[in-house]
Amino acid sequence: MLTGLPFPFVAYPRRCSHRTPAAKGTLTFVQACQSGRFPAFAGFHAFGIDCVKTYLRCIPCFIRQALEAASFVGAGEAESARIMRLVLERAAGLDFSMPPPAMGAEIHRIVRAASGAADPYARAKAELTRAALALLPGLMKRAASAADPFDAAVRIAIAGNIIDFSVVSSIDSRGMERTVEDALARPFAKGDSRVLHAAIRDSKRILFLADNAAEVVFDRVLLSMLPLDRVTIAVRGAPVINDATIGDAEAAGLPGMARVVGNGSDVPGTMLEKCSAEFRELFRKSDLVISKGQGNYETLSDSTERIFFLLKAKCETICEDLGCRMGDILIHSCADEHPI
């Protein structure tokens, strides 16, 4: 029980299966959000809500990201060394209680400031988006002709999550196609698309949290099967790694499908306390959130029945947290513990 709030509030443990019934008169996090009773919505961490923590094994990944970002902006050896010193100095003060995207945001701010490049990954994002758009007609046909078109669309959207430069340094059209074939054939390690489909059918306000540029092209296959008049698509508020921004969403054709908004943050995830007040209000009012990718999971992992995480497991931290194997595809939600 959290104290000091104007109403009784329970912060459940991260894993849904470990939940215990709330005492009479208490509110869950979602109930508190939906009731509008937060005095000032500050995000999960301000109220002790759990998230994926940063581990020692995350540090080499941060360093790799910084080196790759420096190379994307054409930094020479001396400039790269200067950037790396700044990154290492910041890494020394890392708060391991925060989710990995929090540190990722700080590292990429350093790279952008030191290099003078507002979007180091701009060229790579544009090239990958063009490659994904070339595949889109075939992906649409694959989903439409499947025995279960919605299930196939979910799998194709999850396959797009391989386009993630925070984990995978490069991928081409053939790699994308192989990932799609794998996702269409592989069983879900967690979740059931039928549960997600039922939740969509019963929801009036759906928030779709996008993840990476080019990945959002794959998302179009799933989005085409949603009630788009009830959907808002959210992207990052500013460039970070290869995460999708408003510009990347426009290049992928998303504004022609549904309303697209930025979340006001340059964190490669959804740390609500770092997002704009407008986005937090949108999040609060949504009765279903479809969340793509690892970064969004890492920052919103105290999941509730209204959040469905669609992702491909691509690192040890995620595998350990979700109890899955590398390469698994997942639809993770507390809702999947309940029968359809």
PDB file of C-alpha atoms in Angstrom, residues 115-283:
ATOM      1  CA  SER A 115      28.481  15.454 -32.853  1.00  0.00           C
ATOM      2  CA  GLY A 116      26.058  18.271 -33.670  1.00  0.00           C
ATOM      3  CA  ALA A 117      23.814  15.743 -35.480  1.00  0.00           C
ATOM      4  CA  ALA A 118      20.146  16.092 -34.507  1.00  0.00           C
ATOM      5  CA  ASP A 119      19.308  12.609 -35.824  1.00  0.00           C
ATOM      6  CA  PRO A 120      22.384  10.384 -36.324  1.00  0.00           C
ATOM      7  CA  TYR A 121      20.263   7.521 -37.666  1.00  0.00           C
ATOM      8  CA  ALA A 122      18.236   9.604 -40.164  1.00  0.00           C
ATOM      9  CA  ARG A 123      19.791   8.106 -43.302  1.00  0.00           C
ATOM     10  CA  ALA A 124      19.598   4.517 -42.030  1.00  0.00           C
ATOM     11  CA  LYS A 125      15.958   5.011 -41.003  1.00  0.00           C
ATOM     12  CA  ALA A 126      15.041   6.376 -44.422  1.00  0.00           C
ATOM     13  CA  GLU A 127      16.737   3.495 -46.234  1.00  0.00           C
ATOM     14  CA  LEU A 128      15.088   0.869 -44.041  1.00  0.00           C
ATOM     15  CA  THR A 129      11.692   2.517 -44.440  1.00  0.00           C
ATOM     16  CA  ARG A 130      12.011   2.364 -48.223  1.00  0.00           C
ATOM     17  CA  ALA A 131      12.997  -1.301 -48.024  1.00  0.00           C
ATOM     18  CA  ALA A 132      10.048  -2.087 -45.736  1.00  0.00           C
ATOM     19  CA  LEU A 133       7.603  -0.219 -47.999  1.00  0.00           C
ATOM     20  CA  ALA A 134       8.760  -2.356 -50.928  1.00  0.00           C
ATOM     21  CA  LEU A 135       7.769  -5.442 -48.907  1.00  0.00           C
ATOM     22  CA  LEU A 136       4.437  -4.031 -47.712  1.00  0.00           C
ATOM     23  CA  PRO A 137       2.163  -5.172 -50.596  1.00  0.00           C
ATOM     24  CA  GLY A 138       3.377  -8.750 -50.187  1.00  0.00           C
ATOM     25  CA  LEU A 139       2.948  -8.582 -46.414  1.00  0.00           C
ATOM     26  CA  MET A 140      -0.625  -7.348 -46.810  1.00  0.00           C
ATOM     27  CA  LYS A 141      -1.393 -10.267 -49.138  1.00  0.00           C
ATOM     28  CA  ARG A 142       0.180 -12.791 -46.760  1.00  0.00           C
ATOM     29  CA  ALA A 143      -2.044 -11.633 -43.919  1.00  0.00           C
ATOM     30  CA  ALA A 144      -5.198 -11.424 -46.039  1.00  0.00           C
ATOM     31  CA  SER A 145      -4.763 -14.952 -47.389  1.00  0.00           C
ATOM     32  CA  ALA A 146      -3.904 -16.553 -44.032  1.00  0.00           C
ATOM     33  CA  ALA A 147      -6.305 -18.920 -42.283  1.00  0.00           C
ATOM     34  CA  ASP A 148      -6.480 -16.347 -39.474  1.00  0.00           C
ATOM     35  CA  PRO A 149      -5.714 -12.911 -41.004  1.00  0.00           C
ATOM     36  CA  PHE A 150      -5.626 -11.101 -37.656  1.00  0.00           C
ATOM     37  CA  ASP A 151      -3.211 -13.606 -36.122  1.00  0.00           C
ATOM     38  CA  ALA A 152      -0.962 -13.335 -39.193  1.00  0.00           C
ATOM     39  CA  ALA A 153      -1.075  -9.524 -39.004  1.00  0.00           C
ATOM     40  CA  VAL A 154       0.010  -9.612 -35.349  1.00  0.00           C
ATOM     41  CA  ARG A 155       2.905 -11.904 -36.241  1.00  0.00           C
ATOM     42  CA  ILE A 156       4.006  -9.671 -39.117  1.00  0.00           C
ATOM     43  CA  ALA A 157       3.899  -6.609 -36.854  1.00  0.00           C
ATOM     44  CA  ILE A 158       6.027  -8.430 -34.270  1.00  0.00           C
ATOM     45  CA  ALA A 159       8.464  -9.527 -36.997  1.00  0.00           C
ATOM     46  CA  GLY A 160       9.076  -5.847 -37.749  1.00  0.00           C
ATOM     47  CA  ASN A 161      10.449  -5.462 -34.221  1.00  0.00           C
ATOM     48  CA  ILE A 162      13.724  -6.965 -35.464  1.00  0.00           C
ATOM     49  CA  ILE A 163      14.500  -3.512 -36.948  1.00  0.00           C
ATOM     50  CA  ASP A 164      15.964  -2.304 -33.661  1.00  0.00           C
ATOM     51  CA  PHE A 165      19.411  -0.679 -33.696  1.00  0.00           C
ATOM     52  CA  SER A 166      19.562  -0.710 -29.905  1.00  0.00           C
ATOM     53  CA  VAL A 167      20.106  -4.468 -30.252  1.00  0.00           C
ATOM     54  CA  VAL A 168      20.684  -5.364 -33.934  1.00  0.00           C
ATOM     55  CA  SER A 169      23.242  -3.159 -35.683  1.00  0.00           C
ATOM     56  CA  SER A 170      22.063  -3.829 -39.231  1.00  0.00           C
ATOM     57  CA  ILE A 171      19.419  -5.663 -41.245  1.00  0.00           C
ATOM     58  CA  ASP A 172      18.443  -5.823 -44.909  1.00  0.00           C
ATOM     59  CA  SER A 173      15.348  -6.828 -46.898  1.00  0.00           C
ATOM     60  CA  ARG A 174      16.307 -10.503 -46.857  1.00  0.00           C
ATOM     61  CA  GLY A 175      16.717 -10.388 -43.097  1.00  0.00           C
ATOM     62  CA  MET A 176      13.284  -8.802 -42.765  1.00  0.00           C
ATOM     63  CA  GLU A 177      11.719 -11.484 -44.980  1.00  0.00           C
ATOM     64  CA  ARG A 178      13.368 -14.302 -43.023  1.00  0.00           C
ATOM     65  CA  THR A 179      12.096 -12.796 -39.773  1.00  0.00           C
ATOM     66  CA  VAL A 180       8.555 -12.626 -41.158  1.00  0.00           C
ATOM     67  CA  GLU A 181       8.664 -16.286 -42.204  1.00  0.00           C
ATOM     68  CA  ASP A 182       9.947 -17.247 -38.767  1.00  0.00           C
ATOM     69  CA  ALA A 183       7.218 -15.232 -37.012  1.00  0.00           C
ATOM     70  CA  LEU A 184       4.475 -16.781 -39.147  1.00  0.00           C
ATOM     71  CA  ALA A 185       5.675 -20.296 -38.311  1.00  0.00           C
ATOM     72  CA  ARG A 186       6.795 -19.885 -34.699  1.00  0.00           C
ATOM     73  CA  PRO A 187       4.312 -20.430 -31.830  1.00  0.00           C
ATOM     74  CA  PHE A 188       3.823 -17.558 -29.416  1.00  0.00           C
ATOM     75  CA  ALA A 189       5.955 -18.040 -26.308  1.00  0.00           C
ATOM     76  CA  LYS A 190       3.304 -16.083 -24.439  1.00  0.00           C
ATOM     77  CA  GLY A 191      -0.150 -14.836 -25.234  1.00  0.00           C
ATOM     78  CA  ASP A 192      -2.931 -15.488 -27.691  1.00  0.00           C
ATOM     79  CA  SER A 193      -3.950 -13.207 -30.561  1.00  0.00           C
ATOM     80  CA  ARG A 194      -7.595 -14.100 -29.925  1.00  0.00           C
ATOM     81  CA  VAL A 195      -7.449 -12.405 -26.526  1.00  0.00           C
ATOM     82  CA  LEU A 196      -5.978  -9.285 -28.095  1.00  0.00           C
ATOM     83  CA  HIS A 197      -8.613  -9.353 -30.831  1.00  0.00           C
ATOM     84  CA  ALA A 198     -11.403  -9.545 -28.239  1.00  0.00           C
ATOM     85  CA  ALA A 199      -9.895  -6.645 -26.272  1.00  0.00           C
ATOM     86  CA  ILE A 200      -9.758  -4.517 -29.426  1.00  0.00           C
ATOM     87  CA  ARG A 201     -13.373  -5.301 -30.199  1.00  0.00           C
ATOM     88  CA  ASP A 202     -14.447  -4.169 -26.729  1.00  0.00           C
ATOM     89  CA  SER A 203     -12.367  -0.952 -26.614  1.00  0.00           C
ATOM     90  CA  LYS A 204     -13.468   2.554 -27.524  1.00  0.00           C
ATOM     91  CA  ARG A 205     -10.130   4.376 -27.217  1.00  0.00           C
ATOM     92  CA  ILE A 206      -7.063   2.459 -28.432  1.00  0.00           C
ATOM     93  CA  LEU A 207      -3.531   3.810 -28.057  1.00  0.00           C
ATOM     94  CA  PHE A 208      -0.916   2.142 -30.292  1.00  0.00           C
ATOM     95  CA  LEU A 209       2.627   2.730 -28.996  1.00  0.00           C
ATOM     96  CA  ALA A 210       4.959   2.416 -31.987  1.00  0.00           C
ATOM     97  CA  ASP A 211       8.613   1.523 -31.601  1.00  0.00           C
ATOM     98  CA  ASN A 212      11.069   1.833 -34.495  1.00  0.00           C
ATOM     99  CA  ALA A 213      11.211   3.501 -37.887  1.00  0.00           C
ATOM    100  CA  ALA A 214      10.567   0.976 -40.707  1.00  0.00           C
ATOM    101  CA  GLU A 215       9.039  -1.345 -38.097  1.00  0.00           C
ATOM    102  CA  VAL A 216       6.017   0.948 -38.308  1.00  0.00           C
ATOM    103  CA  VAL A 217       5.604  -0.142 -41.948  1.00  0.00           C
ATOM    104  CA  PHE A 218       5.090  -3.714 -40.699  1.00  0.00           C
ATOM    105  CA  ASP A 219       2.657  -2.293 -38.135  1.00  0.00           C
ATOM    106  CA  ARG A 220       0.481  -1.067 -40.999  1.00  0.00           C
ATOM    107  CA  VAL A 221      -0.562  -4.672 -41.651  1.00  0.00           C
ATOM    108  CA  LEU A 222      -1.988  -4.941 -38.135  1.00  0.00           C
ATOM    109  CA  LEU A 223      -3.299  -1.379 -38.059  1.00  0.00           C
ATOM    110  CA  SER A 224      -5.295  -2.035 -41.239  1.00  0.00           C
ATOM    111  CA  MET A 225      -7.348  -4.546 -39.236  1.00  0.00           C
ATOM    112  CA  LEU A 226      -8.115  -2.203 -36.338  1.00  0.00           C
ATOM    113  CA  PRO A 227     -11.093   0.165 -35.993  1.00  0.00           C
ATOM    114  CA  LEU A 228      -8.936   3.135 -37.010  1.00  0.00           C
ATOM    115  CA  ASP A 229     -11.501   5.752 -36.016  1.00  0.00           C
ATOM    116  CA  ARG A 230     -10.812   4.634 -32.441  1.00  0.00           C
ATOM    117  CA  VAL A 231      -7.001   4.431 -32.745  1.00  0.00           C
ATOM    118  CA  THR A 232      -4.252   6.937 -31.944  1.00  0.00           C
ATOM    119  CA  ILE A 233      -0.679   6.045 -32.893  1.00  0.00           C
ATOM    120  CA  ALA A 234       2.084   7.429 -30.656  1.00  0.00           C
ATOM    121  CA  VAL A 235       5.733   7.811 -31.670  1.00  0.00           C
ATOM    122  CA  ARG A 236       8.761   9.373 -29.968  1.00  0.00           C
ATOM    123  CA  GLY A 237       8.772  13.117 -29.488  1.00  0.00           C
ATOM    124  CA  ALA A 238      12.357  13.515 -30.712  1.00  0.00           C
ATOM    125  CA  PRO A 239      15.011  11.390 -32.471  1.00  0.00           C
ATOM    126  CA  VAL A 240      16.753   8.653 -30.478  1.00  0.00           C
ATOM    127  CA  ILE A 241      18.482   5.593 -31.969  1.00  0.00           C
ATOM    128  CA  ASN A 242      16.228   4.412 -34.844  1.00  0.00           C
ATOM    129  CA  ASP A 243      12.987   4.897 -32.925  1.00  0.00           C
ATOM    130  CA  ALA A 244      10.118   6.296 -34.974  1.00  0.00           C
ATOM    131  CA  THR A 245       9.337  10.014 -34.853  1.00  0.00           C
ATOM    132  CA  ILE A 246       6.533  11.957 -36.534  1.00  0.00           C
ATOM    133  CA  GLY A 247       8.718  12.313 -39.635  1.00  0.00           C
ATOM    134  CA  ASP A 248       9.370   8.563 -39.775  1.00  0.00           C
ATOM    135  CA  ALA A 249       5.657   7.867 -39.323  1.00  0.00           C
ATOM    136  CA  GLU A 250       4.871  10.189 -42.222  1.00  0.00           C
ATOM    137  CA  ALA A 251       7.437   8.444 -44.430  1.00  0.00           C
ATOM    138  CA  ALA A 252       5.767   5.113 -43.581  1.00  0.00           C
ATOM    139  CA  GLY A 253       2.293   6.409 -44.460  1.00  0.00           C
ATOM    140  CA  LEU A 254       0.779   6.222 -40.964  1.00  0.00           C
ATOM    141  CA  PRO A 255      -1.003   9.616 -40.928  1.00  0.00           C
ATOM    142  CA  GLY A 256      -3.169   8.391 -43.790  1.00  0.00           C
ATOM    143  CA  MET A 257      -4.454   5.612 -41.553  1.00  0.00           C
ATOM    144  CA  ALA A 258      -5.039   7.169 -38.133  1.00  0.00           C
ATOM    145  CA  ARG A 259      -4.160  10.074 -35.881  1.00  0.00           C
ATOM    146  CA  VAL A 260      -0.409  10.182 -35.111  1.00  0.00           C
ATOM    147  CA  VAL A 261       1.068  12.034 -32.114  1.00  0.00           C
ATOM    148  CA  GLY A 262       4.502  12.444 -30.569  1.00  0.00           C
ATOM    149  CA  ASN A 263       4.896  11.550 -26.910  1.00  0.00           C
ATOM    150  CA  GLY A 264       7.056  14.583 -26.118  1.00  0.00           C
ATOM    151  CA  SER A 265      10.083  12.521 -25.072  1.00  0.00           C
ATOM    152  CA  ASP A 266      13.411  11.366 -26.522  1.00  0.00           C
ATOM    153  CA  VAL A 267      13.547   8.240 -24.328  1.00  0.00           C
ATOM    154  CA  PRO A 268      13.643   5.012 -26.407  1.00  0.00           C
ATOM    155  CA  GLY A 269      10.635   3.717 -24.537  1.00  0.00           C
ATOM    156  CA  THR A 270       7.616   5.207 -22.758  1.00  0.00           C
ATOM    157  CA  MET A 271       8.691   6.685 -19.421  1.00  0.00           C
ATOM    158  CA  LEU A 272       5.474   8.463 -18.588  1.00  0.00           C
ATOM    159  CA  GLU A 273       7.160  10.946 -16.261  1.00  0.00           C
ATOM    160  CA  LYS A 274       9.298  12.107 -19.213  1.00  0.00           C
ATOM    161  CA  CYS A 275       6.388  12.404 -21.652  1.00  0.00           C
ATOM    162  CA  SER A 276       4.314  15.499 -22.341  1.00  0.00           C
ATOM    163  CA  ALA A 277       1.237  16.307 -20.283  1.00  0.00           C
ATOM    164  CA  GLU A 278      -0.859  15.884 -23.426  1.00  0.00           C
ATOM    165  CA  PHE A 279       0.453  12.371 -24.006  1.00  0.00           C
ATOM    166  CA  ARG A 280      -0.008  11.377 -20.367  1.00  0.00           C
ATOM    167  CA  GLU A 281      -3.624  12.480 -20.604  1.00  0.00           C
ATOM    168  CA  LEU A 282      -4.058  10.453 -23.795  1.00  0.00           C
ATOM    169  CA  PHE A 283      -2.529   7.420 -22.066  1.00  0.00           C
TER     170      PHE A 283
END
